[in-house]
């Protein structure tokens, strides 16, 4: 048996989490270094996966399969397709930056208590989330996926509720209250989704007799497993609901602004750039493959919700006064694009959606982390508290602008490619939806530029006059992300090459073909 | 004598015991009422044993007695420590189990 | 030779990257590096031009395929370039005028401590603009399209510490985004209809018509109208024109290069490039001509009322581009003339802006023409070059504008029918107004009494005045210190006057050079095609009519501004004047309907999100909490009550069992 690469990739951060948590209280910096080391080692393994993966080979590669709970047919089955590979790479890429950006975010305020080890906990939790996210991307057993999909909530809950921005405009007391509200809201929303999904998972077992994604999908495809129309629809809705909460789709989105607003910026990035991607990824992998007919049945409704998300999220972003909440609403708009691309059921739409997941992760990380650096300097999240930063901290302003331009999908930066693919893919089948969604690009320009204008331009406010520019560590976080954004904007082929075959197979699962152009080239 | 009469007696004893548990406040009395219920059950078991003509009921009655003995040991210990801490044997004084 | 095309873009792109990433180390040489790379691009352009001239007229097309950009199933976008006569014309205009303006900026921005960054942005603009005209498919064109928008955003807002500049930059980007939306919908429509958006297969060539011919007229009209929307945004045509006036907040070289000579003409390029689509979409073409005609009058009227010299010129730019769009809407009759006017306009309008910049440079950055006057004595070079540009734009016989504008008016009449008469009439009327407002600018600036004497400039009434004292410090030494004193008009340094002289040269001779033997027509015809149409009026009649309206316009302006002294404080003016000063109320409309409406919408949505969407969830949570609060009362801790519930439960169970038995 060959080396279990996928298990190792997920296990490494888990081991790292335990190791980091075990570091003694006084050796804070050792814990940080250890966490960074493990995240980088995971990145190396992710790159190995990327290299070993053959886009033209089998659908699921590097597979592992072991018996686990034999009584219920639950197996420990792992395997990756192109979509999963791309997202694992994204996760492994972002975590080191998240750790580096949060270097000082969890330093204990007073060092008197020898047994108090918040720093160790913070980084261990981040690594734990990474491990669970990676294994969710790898699992091809529905039950195995479900376990980690839910287990992720536990470290996330502590990350949101336990660590917050140092400075808060209403004092530490209010901050703690709001933080615990946000954490509980996050937990309840996702638990509710997970509970419904659990029912659907059990239902699936009753109907199919096992939990193997590959077996069920194959049986669905060749007709040996028939589901009654209503059964399929109910099961689909059960799965979809959980993923739509996680993604999040309007109107299940309200936990995201709270969670992103109250948590520290690295955790906010972790939520939106990494954890939420599991939701959209799972739609693509589980909803479409397991329930192709029901997916098609639900498509119109989901597309409408997605378009509402796009416009609604963007409009609300315009109306926000808080930088982090603004980015959160912008993300809701972007998740609308991703979900729209998935359910447009065209190769451009789904390739674009997958690419969008990757690009959105990187661009939001860039924008949000710079916003975090900004916030940590002034100690306020309110847009109105800033002004003229561009003059005192030009590099910070410049990177902030690039992050913002990526968010508004400026051509030349990575998000443009994915956004245009999603729009074109949607338009070719649902022109009206496509056109409405296109309004989103105007609104995106509005909220980004308004944010930039209010914070960075104009006369220098006295409170920001002494603001230092980006430090070396901060630049080390932002610069590589910007390089990746530009590279993938100019040359996205490496990603599309990996993703494309997987999308083709997913489309054939749902028995959909791309609409053909009305006017064909004369051959 | 008709064994059914023993069952009537058992039911009567059980009802007395149950009523005592519900309305009395003195822990000792409540405790005695519980014993009364247990013994009512024993009586019923023995009566059933007689009616069915096998020994099952009598065996269970022995089990019950063992359990009752164990219960007396634990229960009295609780009552004594309760009395020591509260200087009262009223069950209503020990209402710590509410949320 | 093809491989040079990428270099054309790479040179300024490299400059932008080096200058923007390089940091303060490059402050000393940054401007020279930027200028050098712009000039490099121009030289490469000339080499390619020579190469094209050496070929037959029919195969003067070079293509270069760099790499596959977005390869997805059924969707193919490449990074590939196409250089034909149309692109070549633009390349020379962009790099030529661009290099001159780089040179000019060295002097103009001398006192700005962020000069290096300015040149970085300018180089970025050149790269994006070249990408726009060299792309061989619409998606890559879109990259350049938004790229120039970004450069324009950065440059308009270059003096970011001024809230007005930051607002103007944001406005320009947003209005452009509305246009960009049109372009992306057009590309999506092309993709859906034809499965491709590359010029080659879509538009075809002379011998081989492209796929465009196979689509229904409705689809083509849709595509064409969406392209027109894009063009309106970029080229400041009604109804998306409102950003151009505000864009004058940017440094003057930017106004000259981006908002007069090159970027704003991208819309015309788009329409002419898509000729194969527009030719098959007559309804859309009609709309194009209407937009052009309306804008040319709109811009001209606005230009008449502005006292800010740059805003007056901005109105004029709008109006002149209106001419080009009008010509482009006329189809094969007009394409060539649209481009010809575009090129000559590039010369004289850039020259006029640089002249205006030179005047401002000498007048402590005062922009209000009412505080100028009699400057011809103090700035002879500026006066002469500006004057030549003025003569060119009003269409003085023999100068550039005369040839190109005349042709457009002629072509408008040649459209035929009632439409022809109306469009031709509008174009003629526009020519009269052009003569009027340009004469006004000329007289107010260079003639008459010296109104700047005995009063400090930069009065509070000129809020949009351009402070070159941008960042305190060094800059203040040059301009800021004198800002409150009486201005001392002086001629600008050589690095500024040389570009003006070169451009003036172009303004005088370009038109004639192009027209002799219809050189320009023969050069472009293989790409755009050409037909003469049958004009109801002869060419001579049109020329004479143009001359007549020209004289009328100049005479009226002279009567108003030459013979009478110009008041320093603007008179109240007629209703039309007041409306024109406010850009014919477009901004007020936008403000009330879009800005206010949008604010209310977002505010109410924030409220809805908080109370309704979130409220449902919080309400559920609250009611669950309330219910459990009531339930918890049952847990009172009395052993008796637990015992009761146990007895009750057992009783119910027994009753249920017995009942089941009985049934």
PDB file of N, CA, C and O in Angstrom, chain A residues 3 56 66 80 102 119 134 138 140 143 206 214 224 256 288 323 327 352 361 394 401 408 415 458 469 492 505 507 513:
ATOM      1  N   UNK A   3       1.960   5.296   0.252  1.00  0.00           N
ATOM      2  CA  UNK A   3       1.933   6.242   1.368  1.00  0.00           C
ATOM      3  C   UNK A   3       0.597   6.978   1.401  1.00  0.00           C
ATOM      4  O   UNK A   3       0.173   7.534   0.387  1.00  0.00           O
ATOM      5  N   UNK A  56      -5.894  14.421 -16.094  1.00  0.00           N
ATOM      6  CA  UNK A  56      -6.550  13.582 -17.090  1.00  0.00           C
ATOM      7  C   UNK A  56      -6.757  12.156 -16.598  1.00  0.00           C
ATOM      8  O   UNK A  56      -7.200  11.299 -17.349  1.00  0.00           O
ATOM      9  N   UNK A  66     -10.575   2.359   4.124  1.00  0.00           N
ATOM     10  CA  UNK A  66     -10.445   1.406   5.217  1.00  0.00           C
ATOM     11  C   UNK A  66     -11.815   1.211   5.826  1.00  0.00           C
ATOM     12  O   UNK A  66     -12.644   2.124   5.813  1.00  0.00           O
ATOM     13  N   UNK A  80      -9.454  12.600  -3.942  1.00  0.00           N
ATOM     14  CA  UNK A  80      -9.598  13.988  -4.373  1.00  0.00           C
ATOM     15  C   UNK A  80      -9.838  14.057  -5.866  1.00  0.00           C
ATOM     16  O   UNK A  80      -9.262  13.289  -6.640  1.00  0.00           O
ATOM     17  N   UNK A 102      -1.877  36.763  12.467  1.00  0.00           N
ATOM     18  CA  UNK A 102      -2.394  36.812  13.835  1.00  0.00           C
ATOM     19  C   UNK A 102      -1.315  36.635  14.884  1.00  0.00           C
ATOM     20  O   UNK A 102      -1.592  36.241  16.002  1.00  0.00           O
ATOM     21  N   UNK A 119      -2.297  31.981  23.746  1.00  0.00           N
ATOM     22  CA  UNK A 119      -1.606  31.940  22.465  1.00  0.00           C
ATOM     23  C   UNK A 119      -1.558  30.518  21.920  1.00  0.00           C
ATOM     24  O   UNK A 119      -1.875  30.266  20.755  1.00  0.00           O
ATOM     25  N   UNK A 134      -9.470  20.282   5.665  1.00  0.00           N
ATOM     26  CA  UNK A 134      -8.807  19.478   4.643  1.00  0.00           C
ATOM     27  C   UNK A 134      -9.459  18.115   4.533  1.00  0.00           C
ATOM     28  O   UNK A 134      -9.735  17.626   3.430  1.00  0.00           O
ATOM     29  N   UNK A 138     -11.433  16.039   1.462  1.00  0.00           N
ATOM     30  CA  UNK A 138     -10.942  14.761   0.964  1.00  0.00           C
ATOM     31  C   UNK A 138     -11.967  13.639   1.070  1.00  0.00           C
ATOM     32  O   UNK A 138     -11.912  12.669   0.312  1.00  0.00           O
ATOM     33  N   UNK A 140     -14.705  11.020   0.822  1.00  0.00           N
ATOM     34  CA  UNK A 140     -15.686  10.591  -0.175  1.00  0.00           C
ATOM     35  C   UNK A 140     -16.707   9.677   0.473  1.00  0.00           C
ATOM     36  O   UNK A 140     -17.456   9.002  -0.209  1.00  0.00           O
ATOM     37  N   UNK A 143     -20.735   9.957   5.566  1.00  0.00           N
ATOM     38  CA  UNK A 143     -20.747  10.028   7.026  1.00  0.00           C
ATOM     39  C   UNK A 143     -19.458  10.660   7.562  1.00  0.00           C
ATOM     40  O   UNK A 143     -19.481  11.514   8.439  1.00  0.00           O
ATOM     41  N   UNK A 206     -30.774   4.959   4.669  1.00  0.00           N
ATOM     42  CA  UNK A 206     -31.946   4.102   4.574  1.00  0.00           C
ATOM     43  C   UNK A 206     -32.237   3.775   3.115  1.00  0.00           C
ATOM     44  O   UNK A 206     -32.530   2.640   2.752  1.00  0.00           O
ATOM     45  N   UNK A 214     -18.905   7.552  -3.916  1.00  0.00           N
ATOM     46  CA  UNK A 214     -18.622   7.024  -5.254  1.00  0.00           C
ATOM     47  C   UNK A 214     -19.641   5.959  -5.632  1.00  0.00           C
ATOM     48  O   UNK A 214     -20.171   5.956  -6.744  1.00  0.00           O
ATOM     49  N   UNK A 224     -29.184   1.987 -11.206  1.00  0.00           N
ATOM     50  CA  UNK A 224     -29.453   0.845 -10.337  1.00  0.00           C
ATOM     51  C   UNK A 224     -29.994   1.284  -8.986  1.00  0.00           C
ATOM     52  O   UNK A 224     -30.468   0.469  -8.217  1.00  0.00           O
ATOM     53  N   UNK A 256     -22.953  35.600   9.535  1.00  0.00           N
ATOM     54  CA  UNK A 256     -21.611  35.907   9.027  1.00  0.00           C
ATOM     55  C   UNK A 256     -21.115  37.297   9.441  1.00  0.00           C
ATOM     56  O   UNK A 256     -19.989  37.421   9.936  1.00  0.00           O
ATOM     57  N   UNK A 288     -24.966  17.835  -6.072  1.00  0.00           N
ATOM     58  CA  UNK A 288     -25.130  17.547  -7.495  1.00  0.00           C
ATOM     59  C   UNK A 288     -24.934  16.075  -7.807  1.00  0.00           C
ATOM     60  O   UNK A 288     -25.634  15.502  -8.630  1.00  0.00           O
ATOM     61  N   UNK A 323     -15.836  48.449   8.996  1.00  0.00           N
ATOM     62  CA  UNK A 323     -15.038  47.901   7.897  1.00  0.00           C
ATOM     63  C   UNK A 323     -15.214  46.388   7.775  1.00  0.00           C
ATOM     64  O   UNK A 323     -15.431  45.851   6.691  1.00  0.00           O
ATOM     65  N   UNK A 327     -16.844  44.045   4.678  1.00  0.00           N
ATOM     66  CA  UNK A 327     -16.233  42.933   3.939  1.00  0.00           C
ATOM     67  C   UNK A 327     -17.096  41.684   4.059  1.00  0.00           C
ATOM     68  O   UNK A 327     -17.223  40.905   3.107  1.00  0.00           O
ATOM     69  N   UNK A 352     -15.902  28.359 -13.282  1.00  0.00           N
ATOM     70  CA  UNK A 352     -15.779  29.699 -12.728  1.00  0.00           C
ATOM     71  C   UNK A 352     -16.044  29.702 -11.240  1.00  0.00           C
ATOM     72  O   UNK A 352     -15.335  30.350 -10.475  1.00  0.00           O
ATOM     73  N   UNK A 361     -11.057  33.399  -1.810  1.00  0.00           N
ATOM     74  CA  UNK A 361     -10.267  33.145  -0.611  1.00  0.00           C
ATOM     75  C   UNK A 361      -9.058  34.055  -0.561  1.00  0.00           C
ATOM     76  O   UNK A 361      -8.791  34.708   0.454  1.00  0.00           O
ATOM     77  N   UNK A 394       1.464  55.069   2.904  1.00  0.00           N
ATOM     78  CA  UNK A 394       1.151  54.812   1.501  1.00  0.00           C
ATOM     79  C   UNK A 394       1.169  53.326   1.124  1.00  0.00           C
ATOM     80  O   UNK A 394       0.362  52.893   0.309  1.00  0.00           O
ATOM     81  N   UNK A 401      -5.815  49.121  -1.446  1.00  0.00           N
ATOM     82  CA  UNK A 401      -6.473  49.406  -2.715  1.00  0.00           C
ATOM     83  C   UNK A 401      -6.428  48.178  -3.617  1.00  0.00           C
ATOM     84  O   UNK A 401      -7.428  47.832  -4.261  1.00  0.00           O
ATOM     85  N   UNK A 408     -13.499  44.049  -6.217  1.00  0.00           N
ATOM     86  CA  UNK A 408     -14.442  44.510  -7.235  1.00  0.00           C
ATOM     87  C   UNK A 408     -14.147  43.878  -8.582  1.00  0.00           C
ATOM     88  O   UNK A 408     -14.673  44.284  -9.615  1.00  0.00           O
ATOM     89  N   UNK A 415      -9.824  37.533  -9.377  1.00  0.00           N
ATOM     90  CA  UNK A 415     -11.279  37.376  -9.278  1.00  0.00           C
ATOM     91  C   UNK A 415     -12.028  37.718 -10.564  1.00  0.00           C
ATOM     92  O   UNK A 415     -13.121  37.203 -10.788  1.00  0.00           O
ATOM     93  N   UNK A 458      -8.545  62.101   1.399  1.00  0.00           N
ATOM     94  CA  UNK A 458      -9.030  63.265   2.118  1.00  0.00           C
ATOM     95  C   UNK A 458      -7.990  63.779   3.099  1.00  0.00           C
ATOM     96  O   UNK A 458      -6.872  63.277   3.160  1.00  0.00           O
ATOM     97  N   UNK A 469       3.547  52.805   8.844  1.00  0.00           N
ATOM     98  CA  UNK A 469       3.238  52.047   7.627  1.00  0.00           C
ATOM     99  C   UNK A 469       3.384  50.557   7.922  1.00  0.00           C
ATOM    100  O   UNK A 469       3.711  50.156   9.031  1.00  0.00           O
ATOM    101  N   UNK A 492      -4.454  32.013 -15.303  1.00  0.00           N
ATOM    102  CA  UNK A 492      -5.203  31.085 -14.454  1.00  0.00           C
ATOM    103  C   UNK A 492      -5.175  29.648 -14.964  1.00  0.00           C
ATOM    104  O   UNK A 492      -5.775  28.767 -14.359  1.00  0.00           O
ATOM    105  N   UNK A 505     -17.082  16.080 -15.416  1.00  0.00           N
ATOM    106  CA  UNK A 505     -17.702  14.871 -14.877  1.00  0.00           C
ATOM    107  C   UNK A 505     -18.917  15.203 -14.033  1.00  0.00           C
ATOM    108  O   UNK A 505     -19.935  14.516 -14.098  1.00  0.00           O
ATOM    109  N   UNK A 507     -20.867  17.660 -14.427  1.00  0.00           N
ATOM    110  CA  UNK A 507     -21.960  18.010 -15.336  1.00  0.00           C
ATOM    111  C   UNK A 507     -22.574  16.763 -15.941  1.00  0.00           C
ATOM    112  O   UNK A 507     -23.789  16.682 -16.115  1.00  0.00           O
ATOM    113  N   UNK A 513     -25.835  19.371 -20.558  1.00  0.00           N
ATOM    114  CA  UNK A 513     -24.836  19.772 -21.557  1.00  0.00           C
ATOM    115  C   UNK A 513     -24.838  21.283 -21.672  1.00  0.00           C
ATOM    116  O   UNK A 513     -25.851  21.929 -21.426  1.00  0.00           O
TER     117      UNK A 513
END
